[in-house]
Short mmCIF file of C-alpha atoms and ligand atoms in Angstrom, two decimals:
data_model
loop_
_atom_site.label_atom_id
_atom_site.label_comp_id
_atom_site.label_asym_id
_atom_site.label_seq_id
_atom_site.Cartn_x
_atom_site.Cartn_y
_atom_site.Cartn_z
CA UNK A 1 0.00 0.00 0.00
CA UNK A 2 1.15 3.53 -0.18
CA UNK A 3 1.20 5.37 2.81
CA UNK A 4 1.78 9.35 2.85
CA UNK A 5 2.93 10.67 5.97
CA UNK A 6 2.25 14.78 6.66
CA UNK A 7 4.81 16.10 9.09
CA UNK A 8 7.66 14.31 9.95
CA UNK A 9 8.53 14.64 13.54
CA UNK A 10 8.55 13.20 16.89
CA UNK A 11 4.94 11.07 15.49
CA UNK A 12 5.35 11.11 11.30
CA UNK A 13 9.15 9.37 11.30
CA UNK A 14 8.87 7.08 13.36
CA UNK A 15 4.84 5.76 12.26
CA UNK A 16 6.53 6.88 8.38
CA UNK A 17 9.64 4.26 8.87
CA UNK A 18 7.56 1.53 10.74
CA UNK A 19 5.21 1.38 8.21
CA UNK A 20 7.93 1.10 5.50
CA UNK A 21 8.91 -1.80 7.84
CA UNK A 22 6.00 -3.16 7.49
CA UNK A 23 6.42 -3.87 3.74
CA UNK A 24 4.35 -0.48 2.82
CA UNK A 25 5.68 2.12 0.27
CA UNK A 26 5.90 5.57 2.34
CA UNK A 27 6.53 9.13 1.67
CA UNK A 28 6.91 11.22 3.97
CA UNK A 29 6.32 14.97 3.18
CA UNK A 30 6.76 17.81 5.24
CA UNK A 31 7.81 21.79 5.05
CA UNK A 32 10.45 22.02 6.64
CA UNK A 33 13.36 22.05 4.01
CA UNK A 34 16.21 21.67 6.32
CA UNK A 35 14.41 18.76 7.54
CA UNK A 36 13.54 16.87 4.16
CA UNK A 37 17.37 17.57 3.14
CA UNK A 38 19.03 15.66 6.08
CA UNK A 39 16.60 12.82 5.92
CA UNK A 40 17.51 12.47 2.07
CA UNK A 41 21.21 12.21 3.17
CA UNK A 42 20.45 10.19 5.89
CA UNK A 43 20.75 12.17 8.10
CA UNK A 44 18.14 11.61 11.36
CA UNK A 45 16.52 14.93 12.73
CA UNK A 46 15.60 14.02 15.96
CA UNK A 47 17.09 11.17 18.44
CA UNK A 48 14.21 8.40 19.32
CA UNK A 49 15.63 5.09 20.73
CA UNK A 50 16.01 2.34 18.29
CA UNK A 51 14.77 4.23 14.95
CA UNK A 52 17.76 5.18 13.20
CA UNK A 53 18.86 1.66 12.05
CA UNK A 54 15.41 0.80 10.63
CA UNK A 55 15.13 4.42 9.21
CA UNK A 56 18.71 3.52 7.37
CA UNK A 57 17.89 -0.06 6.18
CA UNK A 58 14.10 1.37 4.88
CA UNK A 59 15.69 4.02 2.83
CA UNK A 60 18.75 1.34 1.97
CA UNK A 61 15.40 -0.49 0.07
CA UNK A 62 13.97 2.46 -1.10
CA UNK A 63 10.55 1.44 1.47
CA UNK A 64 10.61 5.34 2.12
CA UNK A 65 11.35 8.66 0.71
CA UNK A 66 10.95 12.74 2.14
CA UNK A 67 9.83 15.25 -0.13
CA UNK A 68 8.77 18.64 0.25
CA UNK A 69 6.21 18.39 -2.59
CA UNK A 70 3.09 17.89 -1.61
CA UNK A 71 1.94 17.08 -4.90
CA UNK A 72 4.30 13.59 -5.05
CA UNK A 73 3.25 12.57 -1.99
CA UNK A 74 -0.56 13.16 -2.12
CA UNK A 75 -1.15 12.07 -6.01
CA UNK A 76 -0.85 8.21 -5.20
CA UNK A 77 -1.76 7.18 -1.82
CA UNK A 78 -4.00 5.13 -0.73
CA UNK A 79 -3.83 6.13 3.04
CA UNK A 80 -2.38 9.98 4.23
CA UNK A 81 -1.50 9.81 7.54
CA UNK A 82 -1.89 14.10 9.01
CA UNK A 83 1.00 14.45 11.48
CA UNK A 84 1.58 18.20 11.76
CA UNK A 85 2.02 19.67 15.22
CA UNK A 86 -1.55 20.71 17.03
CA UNK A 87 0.30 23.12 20.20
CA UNK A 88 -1.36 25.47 22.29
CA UNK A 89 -2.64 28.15 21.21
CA UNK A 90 -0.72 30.96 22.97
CA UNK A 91 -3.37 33.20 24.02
CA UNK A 92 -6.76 30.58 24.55
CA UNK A 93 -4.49 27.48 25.26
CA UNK A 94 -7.08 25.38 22.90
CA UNK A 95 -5.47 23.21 20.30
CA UNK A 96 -4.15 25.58 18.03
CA UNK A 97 -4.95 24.24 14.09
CA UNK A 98 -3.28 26.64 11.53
CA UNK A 99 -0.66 23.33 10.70
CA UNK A 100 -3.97 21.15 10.28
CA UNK A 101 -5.59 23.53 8.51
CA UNK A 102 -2.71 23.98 6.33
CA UNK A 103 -1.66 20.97 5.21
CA UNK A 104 -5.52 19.94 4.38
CA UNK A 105 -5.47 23.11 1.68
CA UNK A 106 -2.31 21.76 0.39
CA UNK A 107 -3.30 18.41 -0.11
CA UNK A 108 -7.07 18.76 -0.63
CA UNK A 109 -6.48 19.38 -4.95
CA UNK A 110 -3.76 16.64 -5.07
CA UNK A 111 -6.26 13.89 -4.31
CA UNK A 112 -6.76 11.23 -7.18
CA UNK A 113 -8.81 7.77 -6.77
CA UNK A 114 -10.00 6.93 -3.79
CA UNK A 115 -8.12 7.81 -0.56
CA UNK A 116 -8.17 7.47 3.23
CA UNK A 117 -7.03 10.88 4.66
CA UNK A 118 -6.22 10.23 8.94
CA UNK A 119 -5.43 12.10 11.58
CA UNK A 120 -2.38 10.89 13.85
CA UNK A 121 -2.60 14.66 15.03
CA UNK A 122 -4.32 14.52 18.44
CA UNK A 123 -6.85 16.97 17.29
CA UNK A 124 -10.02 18.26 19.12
CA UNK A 125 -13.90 16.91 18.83
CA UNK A 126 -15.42 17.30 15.27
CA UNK A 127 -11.96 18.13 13.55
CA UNK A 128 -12.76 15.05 10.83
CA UNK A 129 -15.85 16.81 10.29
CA UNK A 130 -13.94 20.23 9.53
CA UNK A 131 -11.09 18.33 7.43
CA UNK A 132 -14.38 16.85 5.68
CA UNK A 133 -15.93 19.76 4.65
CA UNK A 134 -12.43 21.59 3.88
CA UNK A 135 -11.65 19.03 1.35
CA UNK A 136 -15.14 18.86 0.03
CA UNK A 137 -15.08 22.47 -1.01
CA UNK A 138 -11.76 22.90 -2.24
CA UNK A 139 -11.97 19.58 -4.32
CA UNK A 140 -15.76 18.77 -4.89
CA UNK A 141 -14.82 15.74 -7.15
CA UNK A 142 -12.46 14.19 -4.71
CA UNK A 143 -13.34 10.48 -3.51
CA UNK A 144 -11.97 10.35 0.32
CA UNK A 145 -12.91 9.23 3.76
CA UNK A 146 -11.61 10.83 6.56
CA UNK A 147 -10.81 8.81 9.67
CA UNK A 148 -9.52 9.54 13.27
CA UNK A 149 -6.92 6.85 13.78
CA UNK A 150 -5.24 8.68 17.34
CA UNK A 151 -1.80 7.93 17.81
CA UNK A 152 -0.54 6.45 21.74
CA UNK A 153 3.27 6.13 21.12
CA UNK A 154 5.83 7.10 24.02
CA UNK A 155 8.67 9.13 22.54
CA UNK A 156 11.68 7.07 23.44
CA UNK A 157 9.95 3.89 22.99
CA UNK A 158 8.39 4.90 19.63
CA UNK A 159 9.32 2.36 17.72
CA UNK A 160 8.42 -0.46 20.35
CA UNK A 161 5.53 1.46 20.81
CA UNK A 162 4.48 0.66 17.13
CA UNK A 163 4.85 -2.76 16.70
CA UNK A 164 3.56 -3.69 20.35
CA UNK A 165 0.37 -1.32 19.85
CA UNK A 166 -2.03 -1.79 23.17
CA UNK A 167 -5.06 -1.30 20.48
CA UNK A 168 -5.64 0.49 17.65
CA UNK A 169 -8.42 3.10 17.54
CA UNK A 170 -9.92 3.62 14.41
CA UNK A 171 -12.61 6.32 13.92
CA UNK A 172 -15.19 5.82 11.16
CA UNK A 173 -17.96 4.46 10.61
CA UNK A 174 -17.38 4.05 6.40
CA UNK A 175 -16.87 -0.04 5.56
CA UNK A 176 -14.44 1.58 2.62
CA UNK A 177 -12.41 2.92 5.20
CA UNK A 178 -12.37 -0.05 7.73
CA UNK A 179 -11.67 -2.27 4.79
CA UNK A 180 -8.52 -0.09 3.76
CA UNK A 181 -7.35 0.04 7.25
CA UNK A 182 -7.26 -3.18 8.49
CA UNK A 183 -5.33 -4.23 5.14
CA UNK A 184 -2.50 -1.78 6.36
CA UNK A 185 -2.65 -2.76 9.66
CA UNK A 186 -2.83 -6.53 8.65
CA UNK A 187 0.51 -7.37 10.38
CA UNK A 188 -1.11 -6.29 13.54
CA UNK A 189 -4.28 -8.89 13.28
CA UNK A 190 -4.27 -11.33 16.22
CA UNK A 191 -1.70 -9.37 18.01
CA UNK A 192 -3.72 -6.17 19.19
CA UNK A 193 -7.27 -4.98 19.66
CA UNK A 194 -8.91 -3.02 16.83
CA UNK A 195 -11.33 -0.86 18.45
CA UNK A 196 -13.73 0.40 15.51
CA UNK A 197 -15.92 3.69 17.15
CA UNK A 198 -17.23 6.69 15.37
CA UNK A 199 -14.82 9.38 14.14
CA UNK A 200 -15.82 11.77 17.59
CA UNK A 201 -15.73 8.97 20.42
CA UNK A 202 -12.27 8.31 18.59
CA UNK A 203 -10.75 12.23 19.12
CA UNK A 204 -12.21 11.65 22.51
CA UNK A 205 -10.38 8.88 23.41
CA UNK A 206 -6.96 10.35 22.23
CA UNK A 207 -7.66 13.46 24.89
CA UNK A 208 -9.15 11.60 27.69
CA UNK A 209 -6.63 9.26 27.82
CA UNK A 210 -3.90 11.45 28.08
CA UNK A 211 -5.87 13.80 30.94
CA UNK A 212 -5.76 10.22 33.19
CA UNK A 213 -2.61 9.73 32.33
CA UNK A 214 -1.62 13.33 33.47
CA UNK A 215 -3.87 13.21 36.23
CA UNK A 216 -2.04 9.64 37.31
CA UNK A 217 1.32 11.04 37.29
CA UNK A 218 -0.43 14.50 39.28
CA UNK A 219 -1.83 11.78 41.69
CA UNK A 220 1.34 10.07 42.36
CA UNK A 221 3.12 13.36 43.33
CA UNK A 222 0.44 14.31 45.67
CA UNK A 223 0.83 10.88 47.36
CA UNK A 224 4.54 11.44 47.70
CA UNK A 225 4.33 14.84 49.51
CA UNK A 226 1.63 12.68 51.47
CA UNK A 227 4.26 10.46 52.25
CA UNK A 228 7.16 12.81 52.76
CA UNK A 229 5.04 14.23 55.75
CA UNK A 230 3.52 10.82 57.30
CA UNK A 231 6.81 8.74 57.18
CA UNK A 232 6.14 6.39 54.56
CA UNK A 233 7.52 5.58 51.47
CA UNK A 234 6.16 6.07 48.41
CA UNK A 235 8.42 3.08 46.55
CA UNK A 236 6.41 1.08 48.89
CA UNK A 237 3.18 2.52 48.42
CA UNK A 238 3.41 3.08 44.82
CA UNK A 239 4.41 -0.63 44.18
CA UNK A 240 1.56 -1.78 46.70
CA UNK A 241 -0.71 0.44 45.09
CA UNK A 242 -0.12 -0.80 41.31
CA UNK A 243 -0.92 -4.20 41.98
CA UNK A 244 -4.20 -4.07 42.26
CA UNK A 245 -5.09 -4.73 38.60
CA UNK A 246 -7.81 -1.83 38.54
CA UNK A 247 -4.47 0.67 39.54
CA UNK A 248 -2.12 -0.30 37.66
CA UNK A 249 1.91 -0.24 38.05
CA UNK A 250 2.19 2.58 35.12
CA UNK A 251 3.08 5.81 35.65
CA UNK A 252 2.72 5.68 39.14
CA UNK A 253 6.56 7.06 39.45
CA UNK A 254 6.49 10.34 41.25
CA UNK A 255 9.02 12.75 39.68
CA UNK A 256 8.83 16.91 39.00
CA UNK A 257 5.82 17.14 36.92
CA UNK A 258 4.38 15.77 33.65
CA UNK A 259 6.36 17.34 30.26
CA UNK A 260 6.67 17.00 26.87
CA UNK A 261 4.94 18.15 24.20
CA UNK A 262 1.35 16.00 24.94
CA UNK A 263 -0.16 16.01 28.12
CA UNK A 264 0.10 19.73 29.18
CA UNK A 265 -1.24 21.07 25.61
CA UNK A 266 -3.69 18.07 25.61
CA UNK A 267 -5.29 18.70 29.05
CA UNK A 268 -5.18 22.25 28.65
CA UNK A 269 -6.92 21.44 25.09
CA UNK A 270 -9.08 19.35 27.02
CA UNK A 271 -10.04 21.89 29.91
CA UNK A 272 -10.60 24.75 27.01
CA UNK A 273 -13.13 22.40 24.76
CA UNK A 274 -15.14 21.58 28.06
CA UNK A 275 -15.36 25.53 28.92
CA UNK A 276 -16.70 25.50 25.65
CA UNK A 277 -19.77 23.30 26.13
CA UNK A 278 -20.03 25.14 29.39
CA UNK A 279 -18.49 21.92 31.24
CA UNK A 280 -16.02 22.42 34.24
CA UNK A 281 -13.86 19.74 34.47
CA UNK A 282 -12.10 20.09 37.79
CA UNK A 283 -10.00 17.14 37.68
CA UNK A 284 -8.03 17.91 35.21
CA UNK A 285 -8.11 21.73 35.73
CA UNK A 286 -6.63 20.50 39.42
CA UNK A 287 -3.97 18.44 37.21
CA UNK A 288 -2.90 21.39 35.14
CA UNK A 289 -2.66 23.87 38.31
CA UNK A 290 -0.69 20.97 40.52
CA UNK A 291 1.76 20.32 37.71
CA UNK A 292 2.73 23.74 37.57
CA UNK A 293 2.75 23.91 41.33
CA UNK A 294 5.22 21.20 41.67
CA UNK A 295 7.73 22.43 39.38
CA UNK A 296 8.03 25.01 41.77
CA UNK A 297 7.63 22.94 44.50
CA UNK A 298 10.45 21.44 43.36
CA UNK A 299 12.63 24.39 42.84
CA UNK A 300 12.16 25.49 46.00
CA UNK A 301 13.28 21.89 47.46
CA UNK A 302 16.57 22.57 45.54
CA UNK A 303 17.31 25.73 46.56
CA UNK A 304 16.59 24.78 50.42
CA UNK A 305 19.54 22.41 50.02
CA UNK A 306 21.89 25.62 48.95
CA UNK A 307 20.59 28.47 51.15
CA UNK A 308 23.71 28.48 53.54
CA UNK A 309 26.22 28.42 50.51
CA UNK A 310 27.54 31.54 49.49
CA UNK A 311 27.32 31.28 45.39
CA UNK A 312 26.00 28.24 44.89
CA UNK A 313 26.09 26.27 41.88
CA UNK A 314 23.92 23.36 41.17
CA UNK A 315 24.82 20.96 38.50
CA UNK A 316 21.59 19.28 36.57
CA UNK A 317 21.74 15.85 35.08
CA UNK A 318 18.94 15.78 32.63
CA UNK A 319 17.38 18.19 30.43
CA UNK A 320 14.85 16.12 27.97
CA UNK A 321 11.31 15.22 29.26
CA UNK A 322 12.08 11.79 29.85
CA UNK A 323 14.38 9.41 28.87
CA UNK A 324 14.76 7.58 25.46
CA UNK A 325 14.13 10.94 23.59
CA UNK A 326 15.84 14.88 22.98
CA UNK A 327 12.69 16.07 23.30
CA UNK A 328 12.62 18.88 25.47
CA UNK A 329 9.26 20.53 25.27
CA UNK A 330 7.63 21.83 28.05
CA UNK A 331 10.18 19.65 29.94
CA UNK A 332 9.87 19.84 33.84
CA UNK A 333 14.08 19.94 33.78
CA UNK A 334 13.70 22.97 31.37
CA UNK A 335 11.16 25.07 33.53
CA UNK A 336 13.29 23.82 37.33
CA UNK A 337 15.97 25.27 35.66
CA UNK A 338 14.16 28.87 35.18
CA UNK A 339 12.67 28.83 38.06
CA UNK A 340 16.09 28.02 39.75
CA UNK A 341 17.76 30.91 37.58
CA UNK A 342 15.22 33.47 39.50
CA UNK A 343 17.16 33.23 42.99
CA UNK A 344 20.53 34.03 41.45
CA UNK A 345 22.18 30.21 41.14
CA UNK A 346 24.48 29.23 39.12
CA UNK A 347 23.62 26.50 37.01
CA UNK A 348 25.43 23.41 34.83
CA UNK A 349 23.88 21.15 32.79
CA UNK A 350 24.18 17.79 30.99
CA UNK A 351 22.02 15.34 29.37
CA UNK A 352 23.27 12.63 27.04
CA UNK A 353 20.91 13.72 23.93
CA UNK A 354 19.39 16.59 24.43
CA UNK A 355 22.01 19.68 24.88
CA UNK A 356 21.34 20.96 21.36
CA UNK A 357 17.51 21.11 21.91
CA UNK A 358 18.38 22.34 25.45
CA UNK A 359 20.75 24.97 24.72
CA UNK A 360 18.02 26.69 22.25
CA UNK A 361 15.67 27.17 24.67
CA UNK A 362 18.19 27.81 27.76
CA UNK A 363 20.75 29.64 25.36
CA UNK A 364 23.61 31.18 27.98
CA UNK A 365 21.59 31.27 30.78
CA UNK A 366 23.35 28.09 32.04
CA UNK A 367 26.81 26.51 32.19
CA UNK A 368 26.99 23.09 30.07
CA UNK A 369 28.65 19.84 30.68
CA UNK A 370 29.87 17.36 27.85
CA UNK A 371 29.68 14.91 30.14
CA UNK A 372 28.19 14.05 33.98
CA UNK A 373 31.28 13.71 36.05
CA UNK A 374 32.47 17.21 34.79
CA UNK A 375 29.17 18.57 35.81
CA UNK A 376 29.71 18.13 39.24
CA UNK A 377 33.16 20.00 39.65
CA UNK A 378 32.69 21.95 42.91
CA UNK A 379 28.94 22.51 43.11
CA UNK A 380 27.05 22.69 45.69
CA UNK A 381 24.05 20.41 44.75
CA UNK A 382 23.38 17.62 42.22
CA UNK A 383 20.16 17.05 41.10
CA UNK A 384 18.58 14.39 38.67
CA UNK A 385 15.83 15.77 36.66
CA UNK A 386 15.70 13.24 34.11
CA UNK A 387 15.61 9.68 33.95
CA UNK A 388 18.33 8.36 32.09
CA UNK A 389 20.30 5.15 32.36
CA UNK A 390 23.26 6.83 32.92
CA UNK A 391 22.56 8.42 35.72
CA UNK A 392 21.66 5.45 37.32
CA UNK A 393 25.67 4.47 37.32
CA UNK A 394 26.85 7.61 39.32
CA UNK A 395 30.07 6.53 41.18
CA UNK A 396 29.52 7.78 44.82
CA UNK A 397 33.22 8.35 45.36
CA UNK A 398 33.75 10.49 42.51
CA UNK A 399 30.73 12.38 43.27
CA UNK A 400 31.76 13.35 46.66
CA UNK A 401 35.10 13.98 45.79
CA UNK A 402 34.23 16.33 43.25
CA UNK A 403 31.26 18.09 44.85
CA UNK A 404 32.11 20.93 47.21
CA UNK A 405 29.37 20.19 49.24
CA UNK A 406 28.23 16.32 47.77
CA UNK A 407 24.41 16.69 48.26
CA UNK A 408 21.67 15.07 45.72
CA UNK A 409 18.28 16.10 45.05
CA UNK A 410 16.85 13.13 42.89
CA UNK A 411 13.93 13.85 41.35
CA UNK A 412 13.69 10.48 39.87
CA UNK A 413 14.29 8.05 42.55
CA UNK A 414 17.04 6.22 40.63
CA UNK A 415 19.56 6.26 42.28
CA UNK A 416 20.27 3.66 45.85
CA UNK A 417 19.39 6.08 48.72
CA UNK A 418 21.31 3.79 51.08
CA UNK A 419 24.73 3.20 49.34
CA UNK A 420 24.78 7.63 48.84
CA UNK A 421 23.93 8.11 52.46
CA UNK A 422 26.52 5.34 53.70
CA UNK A 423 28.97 6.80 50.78
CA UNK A 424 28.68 10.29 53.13
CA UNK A 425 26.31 12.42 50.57
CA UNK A 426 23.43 14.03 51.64
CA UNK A 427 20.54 12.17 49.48
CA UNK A 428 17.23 14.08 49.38
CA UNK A 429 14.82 11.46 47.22
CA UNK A 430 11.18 12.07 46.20
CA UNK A 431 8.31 10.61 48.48
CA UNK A 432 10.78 8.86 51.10
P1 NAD B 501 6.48 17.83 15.63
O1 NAD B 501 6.44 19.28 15.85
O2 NAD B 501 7.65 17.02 16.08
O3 NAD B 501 6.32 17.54 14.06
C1 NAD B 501 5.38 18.18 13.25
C2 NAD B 501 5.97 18.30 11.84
O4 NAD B 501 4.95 18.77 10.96
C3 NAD B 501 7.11 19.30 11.73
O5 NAD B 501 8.23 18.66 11.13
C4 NAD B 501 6.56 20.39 10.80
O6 NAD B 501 7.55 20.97 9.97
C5 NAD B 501 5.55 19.61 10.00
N1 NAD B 501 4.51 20.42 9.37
C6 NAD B 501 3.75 21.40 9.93
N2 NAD B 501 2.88 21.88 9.02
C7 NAD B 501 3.07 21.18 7.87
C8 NAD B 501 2.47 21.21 6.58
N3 NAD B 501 1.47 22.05 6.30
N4 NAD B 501 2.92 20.36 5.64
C9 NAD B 501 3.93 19.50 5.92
N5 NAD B 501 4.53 19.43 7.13
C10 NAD B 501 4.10 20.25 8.09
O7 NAD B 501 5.14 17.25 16.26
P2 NAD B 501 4.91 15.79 16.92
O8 NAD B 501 5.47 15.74 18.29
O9 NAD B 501 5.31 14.75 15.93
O10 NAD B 501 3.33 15.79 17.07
C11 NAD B 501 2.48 15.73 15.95
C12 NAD B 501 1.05 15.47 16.42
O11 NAD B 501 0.97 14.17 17.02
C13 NAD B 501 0.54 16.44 17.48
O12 NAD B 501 -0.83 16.67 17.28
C14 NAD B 501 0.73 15.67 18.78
O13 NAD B 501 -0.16 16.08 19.78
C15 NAD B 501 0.44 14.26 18.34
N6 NAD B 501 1.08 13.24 19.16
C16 NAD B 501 2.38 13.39 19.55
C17 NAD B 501 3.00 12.40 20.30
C18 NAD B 501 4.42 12.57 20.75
O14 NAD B 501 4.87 11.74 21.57
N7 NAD B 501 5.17 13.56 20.28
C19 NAD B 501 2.29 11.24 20.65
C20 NAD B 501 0.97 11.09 20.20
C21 NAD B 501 0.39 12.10 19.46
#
């Protein structure tokens, strides 16, 4: 089949080279020249774990090519897959659509045959209908369906993510559509649940998934300060909590906040579409306020550990919004950081994939590390803000002996609270 990918970032290359490991012919188109050029000379544009040997051995077989051109990668498809960014708007907050809306022009006169046009954009209630109607007028003989088929991959297991699918959502209720559908997503028969609801209940699911998840990981952190002030742990609680199959284990890790570029613009998509249909949905307007609270909160814990040093410096291991990924969008490291910066700290920084996306949002503001060890030369306070494997290695010798005042903040509870309090560090963990 041939499979058109819009937008090819953090969703389109990793569904875009999946599917051309699938056996599917893909294109993937976007605007972005700079973009389009390195992926023709193989050059990956963003770091996602595992993708960059299957994104060498698809375009190796020619499974996929990157254009700029609309035109070649609308006028043969049989399935266009719409993954252009939907961010906040910055003044309303709702889902902002001028990329949607774009790319739907662009392609809407490029259509020929029959063609399934879907949105892997988390997008907000009734969007197929507007894509619909868009197309309709700009390209009254066109033959298309449009389906919601929400996409549920974690960046940094993106490609795992794919091919071990929990279900697939598919939003239509046109047989022509379902029949074209399954036949693409063949491989995934008798391995996954295909859950067939109409195009609406479909953009719903995509949002009110993400709002639990969000208001899981807001839960989790309000247990742990429930913890930190009763004496119990929340290791222990969280583990004794998640077996109980209605709970679940998953993201029941307490940490500084939910990031990335999903569940903040999604629940505050969310909140704005209920205010819309005069709906207050205090949950997750309590999720949105508590995750901002607690990257403050959080701050603040930092900076208590410094407030007898003179100068202080505080080295930061971690900058992307979780591990696996150099995504560092609306990452809880990124906003610690300037919240830290307010009370006159120095800071320095590493994280093993994300500096360059880092250093454009934190530009000179902070020192930077190329490495972890040399991040902790004489400061005053190491703190883990992002998961990584790495971290989890930290040599407790060298970390005292380089630290002027060997203290650690982890954010992440990675690290063996024991073995750094019985190596002579000061450990401060989360929930403990
Ligand atoms: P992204 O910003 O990484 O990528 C979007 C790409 O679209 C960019 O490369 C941009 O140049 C391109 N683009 C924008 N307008 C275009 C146009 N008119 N024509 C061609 N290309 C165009 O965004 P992302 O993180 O991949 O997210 C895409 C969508 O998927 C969003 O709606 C997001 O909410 C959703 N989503 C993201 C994730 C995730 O983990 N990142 C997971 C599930 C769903």
């Amino acid at each position: 089949m041939n499979i058109t990918i819009i937008g090819t970032g953090y969703v389109g290359l990793p569904t875009g080279v999946c599917m051309a490991e699938l056996g599917h012919k893909v294109i993937c188109v976007d605007r972005d020249e700079n973009k389009i050029r390195s992926l023709n000379s193989g050059i990956m544009t963003l770091f996602e774990e595992d993708l960059e040997e299957l994104f060498h051995k698809n375009r190796k077989e020619k499974n996929i090519e990157f254009t700029t051109s609309m035109k070649t990668g609308i006028e043969n498809a049989d399935l266009i897959m719409i993954a252009v960014g939907t961010p906040p708007h910055p003044i309303t907050k709702e889902a902002d659509m001028k990329y949607i809306h774009a790319a739907t022009t662009e392609l809407a006169e490029h259509l020929t045959g029959y063609t399934v046009i879907a949105t892997k954009s988390t997008v907000p209630v009734a969007t197929g209908d507007d894509i619909e109607s868009l197309i309709s007028k700009r390209n009254p003989q066109a033959d298309f369906d449009v389906v919601s088929l929400p996409e549920f991959l974690r960046e940094g297991f993106a490609v795992h993510d794919f091919f071990h699918p929990d279900r697939i959502v598919i939003g239509t209720t046109s047989e022509r559509a379902k029949t074209l559908i399954t036949q693409i997503y063949k491989y995934f028969e008798g391995k996954t649940v295909f859950h067939y609801v109409n195009r609406r209940s479909s953009e719903v699911i995509k949002y009110a998934s993400n709002a639990f998840l969000a208001m899981k990981i807001h839960y989790i952190n309000e247990m742990a300060n429930f913890c930190e002030v009763t004496g119990a742990d929340i290791s222990e609680v969280a583990t004794g909590m998640g077996l109980d199959a209605r709970i679940g284990s998953r993201f029941l890790s307490p940490g500084p906040g939910y990031g990335g570029s999903c569940f903040p613009k999604d629940t505050l998509a969310m909140s704005y579409m209920a205010r819309q249909n005069n709906l207050e949905m205090s949950l997750v307007n309590a999720t949105i306020e508590g995750n901002i609270k607690r990257k403050k909160d959080i701050a603040r814990r930092i900076l208590n550990t410094v407030k007898d040093v003179d100068k202080p410096t505080i080295s930061i291991l971690g900058l992307a919004f979780k591990q696996g990924t150099d995504d560092c969008r609306e990452s809880p490291a990124i906003d610690v950081i300037f919240e830290l910066l307010q009370y006159k700290v120095k800071v320095i920084a590493y994280d093993p994939k994300a500096m360059t996306l880092a250093q454009e949002l934190l530009n000179d503001k902070i020192g930077y590390s190329n490495n972890m060890y040399d991040a902790l030369e004489n400061t005053d306070c190491l703190v883990i803000l992002t998961e990584w494997d790495e971290f989890k290695t930290l040599d407790f010798e060298i970390v005292k002996n380089k630290m002027r005042t060997p203290t650690i903040v982890d954010c992440r509870n990675i690290l063996n609270k024991d073995q750094a309090i019985s190596s002579g560090i000061n450990y401060l963990g989360i929930g403990k």
